[in-house]
Amino acid sequence: MNLFTPKECAANYAAAGAAKTRMPLTKLFLLAVLAGFFIAMGGAVTNTAAHTIGNVGVARIVCGLLFPFGLAMVVLTGAELFTGNTLITISVLDGQASVAGMLRNWGVVYLGNTVGAMLTAAGCAFGGQLNYSGGQLAVFTMKLAAGKCALPMGNAIILGILCNVLVTAGVLLSLSAKDLTGRVVGAYLPVAFFVICGFEHCIANLYYIPAGLFAKTIPAYAALVDEAGIDLMALTWGNFLLRNLLPVTVGNIIGGTAMGALYWYCHGRKEA
C-alpha cells in the first residue's frame, strides 16, 4: 500500500512528536520562524488574489485554493507549526513525551511562528507589496484585519476550534501518505475547507492583522481608507491581542488537542 494505516500513522506521530519535544532550542526556533513565514505567505497570496473580487463566495474559493500550500510547505520542509504541534498530545498520551516537553515545544514554536509571520507582515506593509490596485490591496488588508479584531470572543474560540480540527486532520492525512502527491493532497483539502469557511487560525492571524495594523500607520494607505469611509476603530493592537489572538489560540489548542486525543484513543491506544 502507498499509505500508512491509521494505527501506523498514530504510532509514527507518537514517535515524531516525542522527538519534537527534545529538539535543540535554536533548531526548533528557526524551524518555527520558517513555518511562520510559510503560513504568512499563504495569507499574503490570498489577500493579493482576492482583494478585487466582489463576490464573497468566489473570493473564499480562490483563497481556499491558494492558502493550503502554506501548510504543505511546512510539512514537506519539516518546519515547526504551533497549530499542528497540538498533536503532540498523541505522544504524551502514548507515554513517549511529557507534558513539560510538549509545553516547551509549544512556547518556543509559538514565539518563532510569531516572529516569522510578523516580519512577513512588516515586509509586505512597509516594502510596498500592498500597493497593488493603487493601494486597494492595503485597504482590503486593513478592512479584513478590522473585521477579525471585531469578532466576539465566543465566536473567535469556536471558529478557532473548528479551524484546528481541520488543520490537524490535514497534518495526519499528510503523514498517512508515503509519496509527495499524497502528502500534499492530504494537507491540502482540510485546510482548503477551513479557509473557505472562514475559520480562525492564530498563526495566520499573526500575518493578517499585523499587516493591517502596519498599513494603518502609512499615511497614503490611511488616506485611502478615509476616502472609502471604512471604519477602522476596531483595528488596534489591544483588540488584536485580547479579542482575536488570545481566544483564537485557545480555540486552536482545544481543537488540536481534542483531535490528537481522539486519534490516539481510536488508533494508538494499546488494548488491554
C-alpha positions as MATLAB code, in Angstrom:
seq = 'MNLFTPKECAANYAAAGAAKTRMPLTKLFLLAVLAGFFIAMGGAVTNTAAHTIGNVGVARIVCGLLFPFGLAMVVLTGAELFTGNTLITISVLDGQASVAGMLRNWGVVYLGNTVGAMLTAAGCAFGGQLNYSGGQLAVFTMKLAAGKCALPMGNAIILGILCNVLVTAGVLLSLSAKDLTGRVVGAYLPVAFFVICGFEHCIANLYYIPAGLFAKTIPAYAALVDEAGIDLMALTWGNFLLRNLLPVTVGNIIGGTAMGALYWYCHGRKEA';
ca = [
       0.000    0.000    0.000;
       1.048    3.575   -0.612;
      -0.464    4.656    2.692;
       0.184    4.123    6.365;
      -2.834    2.743    8.194;
      -4.344    4.989   10.882;
      -2.745    2.733   13.513;
       0.672    3.067   11.866;
       0.191    6.820   11.485;
      -0.634    7.176   15.181;
       2.494    5.222   16.115;
       4.632    7.254   13.701;
       3.352   10.549   15.061;
       3.784    9.429   18.680;
       7.498    8.925   17.976;
       7.839   12.056   15.830;
       6.032   14.223   18.376;
       8.292   12.932   21.142;
      11.322   13.929   19.043;
       9.854   17.412   18.661;
       9.827   17.835   22.451;
      13.568   17.062   22.620;
      14.725   19.166   19.675;
      17.508   21.705   20.441;
      16.038   25.146   21.114;
      17.893   27.007   18.360;
      16.870   24.493   15.696;
      13.288   24.434   16.985;
      13.056   28.234   16.949;
      14.496   28.610   13.439;
      12.164   25.951   12.023;
       9.280   27.767   13.719;
      10.288   31.084   12.132;
      10.287   29.312    8.765;
       6.779   27.931    9.386;
       5.547   31.377   10.398;
       6.869   32.727    7.107;
       5.189   29.972    5.064;
       1.803   30.498    6.732;
       2.134   34.282    6.405;
       2.865   33.902    2.702;
      -0.370   31.940    2.438;
      -2.113   34.966    3.918;
      -0.289   37.401    1.652;
      -1.097   35.478   -1.514;
      -4.773   35.037   -0.634;
      -5.209   38.741    0.129;
      -3.477   39.651   -3.119;
      -5.568   37.249   -5.178;
      -8.926   38.120   -3.592;
      -8.736   41.865   -2.976;
     -10.576   42.856   -6.184;
     -13.147   40.029   -6.188;
     -16.569   41.360   -5.239;
     -18.386   38.036   -4.952;
     -17.690   36.651   -1.466;
     -18.172   33.015   -2.455;
     -15.755   33.266   -5.355;
     -13.234   35.113   -3.197;
     -13.380   32.419   -0.489;
     -12.909   29.654   -3.058;
      -9.876   31.428   -4.531;
      -8.412   31.763   -1.038;
      -9.165   28.122   -0.328;
      -7.341   27.052   -3.476;
      -4.191   29.004   -2.611;
      -3.691   29.111    1.169;
      -3.199   25.343    1.797;
       0.144   25.312    0.021;
       1.485   27.113    3.115;
       0.808   24.040    5.269;
       2.136   21.760    2.531;
       5.439   23.655    2.604;
       5.522   23.380    6.395;
       5.027   19.610    6.294;
       7.457   18.934    3.455;
      10.290   21.102    4.814;
       9.999   19.840    8.389;
       9.168   23.306    9.690;
       7.517   23.633   13.106;
       3.960   24.994   13.264;
       2.231   25.611   16.598;
      -1.242   24.590   15.483;
       0.000   21.320   14.015;
       2.088   20.628   17.108;
      -1.006   20.498   19.281;
      -0.985   16.880   18.041;
       1.916   16.212   20.416;
      -0.882   15.193   22.783;
      -0.651   11.871   20.916;
       2.942   11.466   22.150;
       2.001   12.453   25.690;
      -0.940   10.045   25.856;
       1.265    7.312   24.382;
       3.803    7.821   27.166;
       6.623    8.895   24.852;
       6.676   12.580   25.818;
       5.992   14.625   28.932;
       3.549   17.483   29.357;
       6.506   19.740   30.213;
       8.239   18.788   26.967;
       5.074   19.475   24.994;
       4.659   22.906   26.602;
       8.335   23.700   25.925;
       7.776   22.917   22.263;
       4.595   24.948   22.098;
       6.174   28.002   23.711;
       9.266   28.097   21.504;
       7.327   27.306   18.335;
       4.640   29.912   19.039;
       7.355   32.534   19.525;
       9.146   31.531   16.334;
       5.904   31.447   14.334;
       5.127   34.942   15.649;
       8.496   36.286   14.538;
       8.226   34.719   11.076;
       4.659   35.850   10.448;
       5.053   39.385   11.781;
       8.294   40.013    9.912;
       6.492   38.958    6.742;
       3.606   41.302    7.568;
       6.023   44.183    8.134;
       7.858   43.414    4.902;
       4.643   43.448    2.877;
       3.296   46.637    4.509;
       6.468   48.713    4.520;
       8.045   47.200    1.415;
       5.279   48.285   -0.951;
       3.687   44.895   -1.630;
       0.311   46.336   -0.608;
       0.460   48.917   -3.419;
      -1.491   46.668   -5.797;
      -4.502   48.318   -7.488;
      -3.426   51.784   -6.442;
      -3.246   50.775   -2.785;
      -6.564   48.938   -2.726;
      -4.789   45.806   -1.522;
      -3.775   47.792    1.560;
      -7.384   48.922    2.057;
      -8.580   45.323    1.747;
      -5.907   44.166    4.218;
      -6.919   46.780    6.793;
     -10.636   46.088    6.390;
     -10.086   42.332    6.802;
      -7.925   42.890    9.868;
     -10.531   45.197   11.438;
     -13.214   42.575   10.917;
     -11.103   39.961   12.707;
     -10.488   42.363   15.598;
     -14.246   42.908   15.981;
     -15.092   39.217   16.445;
     -16.921   38.419   19.699;
     -14.664   36.350   21.949;
     -17.000   33.344   21.988;
     -17.125   33.294   18.208;
     -13.344   33.531   17.998;
     -12.920   30.495   20.284;
     -15.443   28.378   18.371;
     -14.002   29.343   14.974;
     -10.542   28.542   16.344;
     -11.675   25.079   17.472;
     -13.208   24.270   14.094;
     -10.120   25.546   12.304;
      -7.619   23.410   14.151;
      -9.646   20.222   13.974;
      -9.240   20.608   10.214;
      -5.581   21.691   10.328;
      -4.568   18.730   12.485;
      -6.633   16.446   10.260;
      -4.605   17.806    7.353;
      -1.346   17.062    9.179;
      -2.439   13.495    9.956;
      -3.661   12.886    6.413;
      -0.388   14.213    5.043;
       1.641   11.938    7.307;
      -0.504    8.983    6.238;
       0.912    9.160    2.710;
       4.233    7.770    1.508;
       4.721    9.922   -1.598;
       4.873   13.617   -2.405;
       1.473   13.833   -4.110;
      -0.319   12.056   -1.298;
       1.283   14.227    1.354;
       0.387   17.467   -0.438;
      -3.199   16.413   -1.170;
      -3.628   15.189    2.399;
      -2.593   18.577    3.785;
      -4.470   20.492    1.095;
      -8.125   19.531    1.386;
      -8.847   20.056    5.123;
      -7.041   23.405    5.078;
      -8.977   24.491    1.987;
     -12.172   23.710    3.913;
     -11.208   25.887    6.890;
     -10.174   28.804    4.691;
     -13.336   28.708    2.576;
     -15.479   28.550    5.730;
     -13.622   31.483    7.305;
     -12.457   29.699   10.452;
      -9.741   31.339   12.583;
      -6.066   30.290   12.661;
      -3.860   32.050   15.223;
      -0.625   31.909   13.210;
      -2.314   33.079   10.005;
      -3.805   35.940   12.024;
      -0.276   36.914   13.078;
       0.046   37.960    9.434;
      -3.457   39.131    8.573;
      -3.944   41.534   11.481;
      -0.414   42.980   11.929;
      -0.296   43.611    8.159;
      -3.419   45.732    8.572;
      -2.055   47.445   11.675;
       1.229   48.274    9.940;
      -0.615   49.521    6.843;
      -2.738   51.771    9.060;
       0.391   53.693   10.068;
       1.251   54.576    6.453;
      -0.347   57.952    5.568;
      -1.076   57.096    1.915;
      -2.983   53.958    2.897;
      -4.779   55.697    5.759;
      -5.950   58.384    3.317;
      -7.422   55.751    1.002;
      -9.362   54.274    3.921;
     -10.726   57.704    4.819;
     -11.794   58.285    1.211;
     -13.629   54.960    1.197;
     -15.344   55.748    4.503;
     -14.213   52.483    6.117;
     -14.375   52.295    9.919;
     -11.123   51.023   11.414;
     -11.954   51.773   15.047;
     -11.683   48.083   15.953;
      -8.226   47.759   14.386;
      -5.981   48.231   17.427;
      -3.161   46.224   18.972;
      -5.268   45.716   22.099;
      -8.183   44.241   20.159;
      -5.785   42.126   18.140;
      -4.229   40.568   21.235;
      -7.270   40.269   23.505;
     -10.242   39.876   21.165;
      -8.638   37.776   18.457;
      -5.219   36.248   19.113;
      -5.896   35.049   22.661;
      -9.312   33.419   22.106;
      -8.331   32.024   18.702;
      -5.187   30.488   20.211;
      -7.286   28.934   22.993;
      -9.707   27.568   20.404;
      -6.872   26.197   18.270;
      -5.410   24.411   21.298;
      -8.785   22.900   22.207;
      -9.471   21.739   18.648;
      -5.980   20.349   18.044;
      -5.564   18.547   21.355;
      -9.074   17.091   21.077;
      -8.263   15.785   17.603;
      -4.996   14.308   18.870;
      -6.681   12.648   21.849;
      -9.445   11.229   19.652;
      -6.972    9.876   17.106;
      -4.804    8.282   19.804;
      -7.783    6.748   21.615;
      -9.143    5.194   18.433;
      -5.895    4.174   16.743;
      -2.918    4.460   19.095;
      -4.107    3.200   22.468;
      -2.795   -0.199   23.460;
      -5.664   -2.577   24.059;
      -5.651   -4.385   27.407;
];
